[in-house]
Amino acid sequence: MADRPQDIDDYLALFLSDTPMIDTRAPVEFAKGAFPAAVNLPLMLDDERARVGTCYKEQGQDAAIELGHQLVQGDIKAERVQAWLDFARANPDGVLYCFRGGLRSQICQQWLREAGCDYPRVTGGYKALRWFLIDQMERICREHPLIVLAGRTGVAKTDLLVQLPQSVDLEGRANHRGSAFGRRVGGQPSQINFENAVAVDLLRCHHRAPDTPILVEDESHLIGRCVLPMPLKEAMERAPLALLEVSLEERVEHTYTNYILRKLAEWSEDQGEEDGFERFAEDLRVSLGRIRKRLGGVRYEEMAHLLEQSLSAHRRGDPQLHRVWIRRLLEDYYDPMYRYQLSKKSDRVVVRGGPEEVFAYLAEHYGIERRPDAPR
């Protein structure tokens, strides 16, 4: 670590190499937005930062610095320095940053040096890294070709997408499956975290294969509560479509597996078997309620009744009945909506068919092959 530069401004290399980062900002700042490889090890906690900020406004910088040293001293200082040392020793190629590359990161770097560890900090801090990602995402979305993987609900677009190295899993980054029923355990990232993660993925795809299209799944403006960045949304609206098609039976089975079996497994792992089932059941009820107006009163009541019957049977150990309301929902709600949406962009479809047809087209026209470890 001693031979490394003490100030680093090669932002591209930091993101391409997935460089571990110490984010020295307060937890409230980190929660609003950070980077995929960053860990929050703050110089000051939220209340300490607030007190120092008030002092700065009322008495100036020198008084604020003095207060900061009073708040972070003795055992508190030793504990925080030890946390940075542990991270630095575990990640000798890492870096640290604060908001603007100013006093906080300078103090952290100084205290580490006094403890015998020279550790570089990022010039410009979080703000410079964030603006770099925004600029890069805008440029990539403007210049790099995209292909949008489209298809009806339940065709397993994500399953195909993640088999391709030159792809960005937007739903994975949003921790949401994209539909009214798409909520996942653990909640969604902040909007800034979502944008940062997507930008890093785009950056890596771009530099891995500058002339090969990046694949993304067809998404609306919102994935849960995560908003697609406008440059990406506009690029997707111009991009050619690869249309994945499978049978209704396959779609029912895929939806059943993801939205019933896997969703229940996630809730059970998080809450325990009994409470997990109740959270799972309420999740489905709330999800159905989100589309109540679009379904209409009569159809909603029919679906709600089928759902309750399915949950009752599921509690008794038989989840199979869920397939009935899933099929009805696909045929009566999602498919008509999909046909309308596709009618407005059918001129952009360049290939349509099952997974093998789509894989073959991508390989023939763009040299895009499955990941070596992808399941067949």
Short mmCIF file of C-alpha atoms in Angstrom, two decimals:
data_model
loop_
_atom_site.label_atom_id
_atom_site.label_comp_id
_atom_site.label_asym_id
_atom_site.label_seq_id
_atom_site.Cartn_x
_atom_site.Cartn_y
_atom_site.Cartn_z
CA MET A 1 0.00 0.00 0.00
CA ALA A 2 2.91 2.34 0.68
CA ASP A 3 3.82 2.56 -3.05
CA ARG A 4 0.35 3.54 -4.21
CA PRO A 5 -0.50 7.18 -4.96
CA GLN A 6 -2.21 8.96 -2.10
CA ASP A 7 -4.79 10.62 -4.33
CA ILE A 8 -6.58 8.71 -7.08
CA ASP A 9 -8.66 10.25 -9.86
CA ASP A 10 -8.87 7.33 -12.33
CA TYR A 11 -12.60 6.82 -11.78
CA LEU A 12 -12.95 4.46 -14.72
CA ALA A 13 -10.37 2.05 -13.33
CA LEU A 14 -12.02 2.15 -9.91
CA PHE A 15 -15.36 1.01 -11.31
CA LEU A 16 -14.06 -1.45 -13.89
CA SER A 17 -11.93 -3.24 -11.30
CA ASP A 18 -14.69 -3.21 -8.66
CA THR A 19 -12.28 -1.49 -6.27
CA PRO A 20 -13.34 -1.82 -2.61
CA MET A 21 -14.18 1.59 -1.13
CA ILE A 22 -14.46 3.04 2.36
CA ASP A 23 -17.26 5.58 2.36
CA THR A 24 -16.43 7.88 5.27
CA ARG A 25 -19.64 9.91 5.06
CA ALA A 26 -22.31 9.74 7.75
CA PRO A 27 -24.79 6.83 7.57
CA VAL A 28 -27.64 9.13 6.46
CA GLU A 29 -25.58 10.23 3.46
CA PHE A 30 -24.60 6.66 2.62
CA ALA A 31 -28.25 5.53 2.78
CA LYS A 32 -29.25 8.09 0.15
CA GLY A 33 -26.76 6.76 -2.35
CA ALA A 34 -23.41 5.03 -2.64
CA PHE A 35 -21.62 2.61 -4.96
CA PRO A 36 -21.85 -1.19 -5.26
CA ALA A 37 -18.34 -1.79 -3.90
CA ALA A 38 -18.56 0.75 -1.04
CA VAL A 39 -18.81 0.04 2.69
CA ASN A 40 -19.89 2.73 5.13
CA LEU A 41 -17.26 3.27 7.83
CA PRO A 42 -17.99 6.87 8.82
CA LEU A 43 -15.73 9.42 10.42
CA MET A 44 -18.80 10.87 12.17
CA LEU A 45 -22.23 9.43 12.92
CA ASP A 46 -25.37 11.32 11.94
CA ASP A 47 -25.80 13.23 15.19
CA GLU A 48 -22.11 14.14 15.32
CA ARG A 49 -22.19 15.38 11.75
CA ALA A 50 -25.30 17.44 12.47
CA ARG A 51 -23.65 19.11 15.46
CA VAL A 52 -20.50 19.88 13.49
CA GLY A 53 -22.59 21.26 10.62
CA THR A 54 -24.47 23.60 12.95
CA CYS A 55 -21.21 24.76 14.49
CA TYR A 56 -19.77 25.44 11.03
CA LYS A 57 -22.72 27.65 10.10
CA GLU A 58 -22.68 29.56 13.38
CA GLN A 59 -18.96 29.76 14.23
CA GLY A 60 -16.98 28.88 11.12
CA GLN A 61 -14.67 26.12 9.92
CA ASP A 62 -12.03 26.23 12.64
CA ALA A 63 -14.61 25.87 15.42
CA ALA A 64 -16.33 23.06 13.51
CA ILE A 65 -13.05 21.16 13.10
CA GLU A 66 -12.27 21.56 16.77
CA LEU A 67 -15.73 20.27 17.73
CA GLY A 68 -15.28 17.31 15.40
CA HIS A 69 -12.05 16.33 17.12
CA GLN A 70 -13.76 16.65 20.50
CA LEU A 71 -16.59 14.36 19.41
CA VAL A 72 -14.31 11.76 17.81
CA GLN A 73 -11.49 11.10 20.26
CA GLY A 74 -10.30 8.48 22.71
CA ASP A 75 -12.02 5.11 22.45
CA ILE A 76 -14.43 6.37 19.75
CA LYS A 77 -11.54 7.44 17.55
CA ALA A 78 -9.63 4.22 18.23
CA GLU A 79 -12.64 2.10 17.31
CA ARG A 80 -13.19 3.91 14.02
CA VAL A 81 -9.54 3.87 13.05
CA GLN A 82 -9.44 0.15 13.80
CA ALA A 83 -12.42 -0.43 11.50
CA TRP A 84 -10.60 1.40 8.69
CA LEU A 85 -7.41 -0.56 9.37
CA ASP A 86 -9.28 -3.86 9.26
CA PHE A 87 -10.84 -2.90 5.93
CA ALA A 88 -7.53 -1.68 4.50
CA ARG A 89 -5.71 -4.86 5.48
CA ALA A 90 -8.48 -7.02 4.02
CA ASN A 91 -8.59 -4.83 0.88
CA PRO A 92 -5.06 -3.55 0.20
CA ASP A 93 -6.10 -2.30 -3.25
CA GLY A 94 -9.02 -0.26 -1.92
CA VAL A 95 -9.60 3.47 -1.54
CA LEU A 96 -11.49 5.84 0.72
CA TYR A 97 -13.64 8.85 -0.04
CA CYS A 98 -15.89 11.45 1.58
CA PHE A 99 -18.41 13.71 -0.12
CA ARG A 100 -16.08 16.08 -1.99
CA GLY A 101 -12.65 14.64 -1.25
CA GLY A 102 -12.15 17.22 1.47
CA LEU A 103 -11.57 17.34 5.20
CA ARG A 104 -13.27 14.12 6.25
CA SER A 105 -11.30 11.90 3.90
CA GLN A 106 -8.11 13.86 4.65
CA ILE A 107 -8.57 13.25 8.38
CA CYS A 108 -9.28 9.55 7.84
CA GLN A 109 -6.23 9.24 5.63
CA GLN A 110 -4.08 11.08 8.18
CA TRP A 111 -5.25 8.93 11.09
CA LEU A 112 -4.62 5.78 9.08
CA ARG A 113 -1.13 7.00 8.24
CA GLU A 114 -0.46 7.69 11.91
CA ALA A 115 -1.52 4.07 12.56
CA GLY A 116 1.04 2.86 10.01
CA CYS A 117 -1.25 2.47 6.99
CA ASP A 118 -0.95 4.60 3.83
CA TYR A 119 -4.30 4.37 2.08
CA PRO A 120 -5.32 6.41 -0.98
CA ARG A 121 -8.37 8.63 -1.20
CA VAL A 122 -10.47 9.54 -4.21
CA THR A 123 -9.94 13.03 -5.56
CA GLY A 124 -13.28 14.82 -5.62
CA GLY A 125 -14.91 12.16 -3.45
CA TYR A 126 -18.41 10.80 -3.88
CA LYS A 127 -19.60 13.81 -5.84
CA ALA A 128 -16.96 13.38 -8.54
CA LEU A 129 -17.58 9.63 -8.79
CA ARG A 130 -21.32 10.17 -9.07
CA TRP A 131 -20.99 12.77 -11.82
CA PHE A 132 -18.56 10.52 -13.67
CA LEU A 133 -21.14 7.72 -13.70
CA ILE A 134 -23.92 10.05 -14.83
CA ASP A 135 -21.78 11.36 -17.71
CA GLN A 136 -20.70 7.87 -18.72
CA MET A 137 -24.24 6.49 -18.65
CA GLU A 138 -25.48 9.34 -20.85
CA ARG A 139 -22.64 8.76 -23.32
CA ILE A 140 -23.10 4.98 -23.43
CA CYS A 141 -26.86 5.25 -23.88
CA ARG A 142 -26.27 7.71 -26.71
CA GLU A 143 -23.50 5.82 -28.49
CA HIS A 144 -23.58 2.13 -27.57
CA PRO A 145 -26.16 -0.12 -29.29
CA LEU A 146 -28.82 -1.81 -27.16
CA ILE A 147 -31.18 -4.72 -27.76
CA VAL A 148 -34.35 -4.91 -25.70
CA LEU A 149 -35.55 -8.39 -24.74
CA ALA A 150 -39.35 -8.30 -24.82
CA GLY A 151 -42.12 -10.83 -24.32
CA ARG A 152 -45.34 -11.54 -22.49
CA THR A 153 -45.45 -11.80 -18.71
CA GLY A 154 -44.06 -15.16 -17.64
CA VAL A 155 -41.87 -15.97 -20.66
CA ALA A 156 -38.76 -15.98 -18.40
CA LYS A 157 -36.99 -13.01 -19.97
CA THR A 158 -34.72 -12.55 -16.96
CA ASP A 159 -33.72 -16.23 -17.03
CA LEU A 160 -32.54 -15.78 -20.62
CA LEU A 161 -30.94 -12.40 -20.00
CA VAL A 162 -28.70 -13.52 -17.13
CA GLN A 163 -27.22 -16.25 -19.35
CA LEU A 164 -25.66 -13.56 -21.53
CA PRO A 165 -22.49 -11.74 -20.43
CA GLN A 166 -23.30 -8.60 -22.39
CA SER A 167 -26.45 -7.76 -20.44
CA VAL A 168 -27.76 -5.59 -17.60
CA ASP A 169 -30.33 -7.11 -15.23
CA LEU A 170 -32.48 -4.07 -14.43
CA GLU A 171 -34.93 -6.06 -12.30
CA GLY A 172 -32.07 -7.58 -10.35
CA ARG A 173 -30.63 -4.15 -9.66
CA ALA A 174 -34.07 -2.89 -8.61
CA ASN A 175 -34.71 -6.01 -6.49
CA HIS A 176 -38.17 -6.20 -8.04
CA ARG A 177 -39.68 -8.47 -10.68
CA GLY A 178 -41.25 -5.56 -12.53
CA SER A 179 -44.97 -6.30 -12.30
CA ALA A 180 -47.66 -5.46 -9.75
CA PHE A 181 -46.72 -8.78 -8.08
CA GLY A 182 -42.99 -8.12 -8.36
CA ARG A 183 -42.17 -6.99 -4.82
CA ARG A 184 -39.29 -8.92 -3.26
CA VAL A 185 -38.19 -9.47 0.31
CA GLY A 186 -35.59 -6.95 1.44
CA GLY A 187 -37.12 -3.94 -0.27
CA GLN A 188 -35.67 -1.88 -3.07
CA PRO A 189 -32.50 0.19 -3.20
CA SER A 190 -32.58 3.96 -3.11
CA GLN A 191 -33.05 5.59 -6.51
CA ILE A 192 -29.43 6.77 -6.50
CA ASN A 193 -28.11 3.30 -5.60
CA PHE A 194 -30.18 1.84 -8.44
CA GLU A 195 -28.84 4.40 -10.92
CA ASN A 196 -25.24 3.93 -9.76
CA ALA A 197 -25.41 0.14 -10.02
CA VAL A 198 -26.99 0.25 -13.50
CA ALA A 199 -24.40 2.80 -14.66
CA VAL A 200 -21.54 0.58 -13.45
CA ASP A 201 -23.05 -2.42 -15.25
CA LEU A 202 -23.39 -0.42 -18.48
CA LEU A 203 -19.84 0.84 -18.12
CA ARG A 204 -18.45 -2.67 -17.76
CA CYS A 205 -20.43 -4.01 -20.71
CA HIS A 206 -19.27 -1.07 -22.85
CA HIS A 207 -15.60 -1.59 -22.06
CA ARG A 208 -15.80 -5.38 -22.29
CA ALA A 209 -17.16 -5.28 -25.84
CA PRO A 210 -17.44 -1.73 -27.28
CA ASP A 211 -19.12 -2.82 -30.51
CA THR A 212 -21.42 -5.53 -29.14
CA PRO A 213 -24.99 -4.56 -28.22
CA ILE A 214 -25.96 -4.57 -24.55
CA LEU A 215 -29.13 -6.50 -23.75
CA VAL A 216 -31.72 -5.21 -21.30
CA GLU A 217 -35.19 -6.44 -20.46
CA ASP A 218 -38.21 -4.52 -21.71
CA GLU A 219 -39.37 -2.42 -18.75
CA SER A 220 -41.81 0.37 -18.13
CA HIS A 221 -40.71 3.70 -16.69
CA LEU A 222 -40.95 2.20 -13.19
CA ILE A 223 -39.57 -1.04 -11.78
CA GLY A 224 -41.42 -1.02 -8.51
CA ARG A 225 -40.50 2.42 -7.24
CA CYS A 226 -37.14 2.58 -9.05
CA VAL A 227 -37.27 4.95 -12.02
CA LEU A 228 -35.38 4.11 -15.18
CA PRO A 229 -32.75 6.80 -15.83
CA MET A 230 -34.03 8.98 -18.66
CA PRO A 231 -31.04 8.42 -21.02
CA LEU A 232 -31.53 4.65 -20.70
CA LYS A 233 -35.30 4.87 -21.14
CA GLU A 234 -34.88 6.91 -24.31
CA ALA A 235 -32.23 4.52 -25.67
CA MET A 236 -34.51 1.55 -24.99
CA GLU A 237 -37.35 3.25 -26.87
CA ARG A 238 -35.11 3.43 -29.97
CA ALA A 239 -33.58 -0.04 -29.68
CA PRO A 240 -34.50 -3.15 -31.69
CA LEU A 241 -36.59 -5.79 -29.91
CA ALA A 242 -35.86 -9.48 -29.49
CA LEU A 243 -39.28 -11.00 -28.82
CA LEU A 244 -39.24 -14.11 -26.63
CA GLU A 245 -42.24 -16.41 -27.10
CA VAL A 246 -43.19 -19.56 -25.17
CA SER A 247 -46.45 -21.44 -24.61
CA LEU A 248 -49.08 -20.33 -22.12
CA GLU A 249 -48.42 -23.48 -20.09
CA GLU A 250 -44.75 -22.59 -19.77
CA ARG A 251 -45.66 -19.05 -18.75
CA VAL A 252 -48.07 -20.27 -16.08
CA GLU A 253 -45.41 -22.62 -14.73
CA HIS A 254 -42.71 -19.95 -14.69
CA THR A 255 -45.02 -17.47 -12.95
CA TYR A 256 -46.10 -20.10 -10.44
CA THR A 257 -42.47 -20.97 -9.66
CA ASN A 258 -41.34 -17.36 -9.25
CA TYR A 259 -44.35 -15.68 -7.69
CA ILE A 260 -45.55 -18.55 -5.50
CA LEU A 261 -42.83 -21.07 -4.66
CA ARG A 262 -39.82 -18.76 -4.69
CA LYS A 263 -41.65 -15.82 -3.15
CA LEU A 264 -42.88 -17.99 -0.28
CA ALA A 265 -39.37 -19.39 0.19
CA GLU A 266 -37.98 -15.85 0.42
CA TRP A 267 -40.61 -14.78 2.98
CA SER A 268 -40.13 -17.97 5.01
CA GLU A 269 -36.37 -17.52 5.12
CA ASP A 270 -36.82 -13.93 6.25
CA GLN A 271 -39.71 -14.33 8.72
CA GLY A 272 -39.83 -18.01 9.63
CA GLU A 273 -42.26 -20.58 8.25
CA GLU A 274 -45.49 -19.47 9.97
CA ASP A 275 -45.06 -15.69 9.83
CA GLY A 276 -43.48 -16.02 6.42
CA PHE A 277 -46.62 -17.60 4.99
CA GLU A 278 -48.79 -14.81 6.39
CA ARG A 279 -46.51 -12.16 4.92
CA PHE A 280 -46.50 -14.04 1.63
CA ALA A 281 -50.31 -14.22 1.58
CA GLU A 282 -50.68 -10.53 2.40
CA ASP A 283 -48.11 -9.71 -0.28
CA LEU A 284 -50.28 -11.44 -2.90
CA ARG A 285 -53.46 -9.72 -1.66
CA VAL A 286 -51.84 -6.29 -1.76
CA SER A 287 -50.40 -6.98 -5.21
CA LEU A 288 -53.80 -7.96 -6.57
CA GLY A 289 -55.27 -4.83 -4.99
CA ARG A 290 -52.82 -2.67 -6.97
CA ILE A 291 -54.56 -3.61 -10.23
CA ARG A 292 -58.11 -3.59 -8.86
CA LYS A 293 -59.24 -0.59 -10.92
CA ARG A 294 -57.78 -1.98 -14.12
CA LEU A 295 -59.39 -5.36 -13.55
CA GLY A 296 -62.79 -3.85 -12.81
CA GLY A 297 -64.98 -4.68 -9.85
CA VAL A 298 -66.47 -7.99 -11.01
CA ARG A 299 -63.25 -9.47 -12.34
CA TYR A 300 -61.32 -8.32 -9.28
CA GLU A 301 -63.80 -10.06 -6.94
CA GLU A 302 -63.50 -13.26 -8.97
CA MET A 303 -59.69 -13.12 -8.82
CA ALA A 304 -59.69 -12.29 -5.11
CA HIS A 305 -61.98 -15.27 -4.44
CA LEU A 306 -59.70 -17.60 -6.44
CA LEU A 307 -56.68 -16.26 -4.58
CA GLU A 308 -58.25 -16.92 -1.17
CA GLN A 309 -59.21 -20.45 -2.23
CA SER A 310 -55.65 -21.03 -3.37
CA LEU A 311 -54.16 -19.70 -0.14
CA SER A 312 -56.47 -21.91 1.93
CA ALA A 313 -55.42 -24.98 -0.04
CA HIS A 314 -51.80 -23.87 0.18
CA ARG A 315 -52.02 -23.67 3.98
CA ARG A 316 -53.20 -27.28 3.95
CA GLY A 317 -50.14 -28.26 1.95
CA ASP A 318 -51.41 -28.06 -1.65
CA PRO A 319 -50.16 -25.00 -3.59
CA GLN A 320 -51.29 -26.28 -7.00
CA LEU A 321 -54.51 -24.24 -7.10
CA HIS A 322 -52.54 -21.03 -7.57
CA ARG A 323 -52.09 -21.98 -11.21
CA VAL A 324 -55.81 -21.32 -11.80
CA TRP A 325 -55.81 -17.63 -10.90
CA ILE A 326 -52.36 -17.16 -12.46
CA ARG A 327 -53.67 -18.45 -15.80
CA ARG A 328 -56.74 -16.23 -15.58
CA LEU A 329 -54.63 -13.21 -14.76
CA LEU A 330 -52.24 -13.84 -17.64
CA GLU A 331 -55.00 -14.37 -20.19
CA ASP A 332 -57.49 -11.72 -19.03
CA TYR A 333 -55.22 -8.95 -17.77
CA TYR A 334 -51.57 -9.13 -18.80
CA ASP A 335 -51.97 -10.47 -22.36
CA PRO A 336 -54.41 -7.79 -23.61
CA MET A 337 -52.19 -5.09 -22.12
CA TYR A 338 -49.14 -6.65 -23.73
CA ARG A 339 -50.80 -6.87 -27.18
CA TYR A 340 -51.63 -3.17 -27.00
CA GLN A 341 -48.10 -2.20 -25.96
CA LEU A 342 -46.49 -4.41 -28.63
CA SER A 343 -48.70 -2.91 -31.35
CA LYS A 344 -46.97 0.43 -30.80
CA LYS A 345 -43.47 -0.97 -31.32
CA SER A 346 -43.88 -4.07 -33.51
CA ASP A 347 -41.83 -2.40 -36.29
CA ARG A 348 -38.75 -2.69 -34.07
CA VAL A 349 -38.94 -6.50 -33.68
CA VAL A 350 -35.88 -8.13 -35.29
CA VAL A 351 -36.35 -11.70 -34.03
CA ARG A 352 -39.15 -13.63 -32.39
CA GLY A 353 -39.29 -17.15 -31.09
CA GLY A 354 -38.31 -19.39 -28.22
CA PRO A 355 -35.08 -19.13 -26.22
CA GLU A 356 -33.04 -21.16 -28.70
CA GLU A 357 -34.16 -19.02 -31.63
CA VAL A 358 -33.26 -15.85 -29.75
CA PHE A 359 -29.89 -17.27 -28.67
CA ALA A 360 -29.16 -18.33 -32.26
CA TYR A 361 -30.01 -14.89 -33.64
CA LEU A 362 -27.81 -13.09 -31.13
CA ALA A 363 -24.91 -15.46 -31.81
CA GLU A 364 -25.22 -15.20 -35.60
CA HIS A 365 -25.68 -11.43 -35.87
CA TYR A 366 -23.65 -10.13 -32.94
CA GLY A 367 -21.43 -12.97 -31.74
CA ILE A 368 -23.18 -12.92 -28.37
CA GLU A 369 -22.80 -16.33 -26.76
CA ARG A 370 -24.11 -17.71 -23.47
CA ARG A 371 -21.94 -17.55 -20.42
CA PRO A 372 -19.81 -20.72 -20.15
CA ASP A 373 -21.41 -21.54 -16.80
CA ALA A 374 -25.00 -20.81 -17.97
CA PRO A 375 -27.49 -23.67 -17.47
CA ARG A 376 -28.71 -25.34 -20.63
#
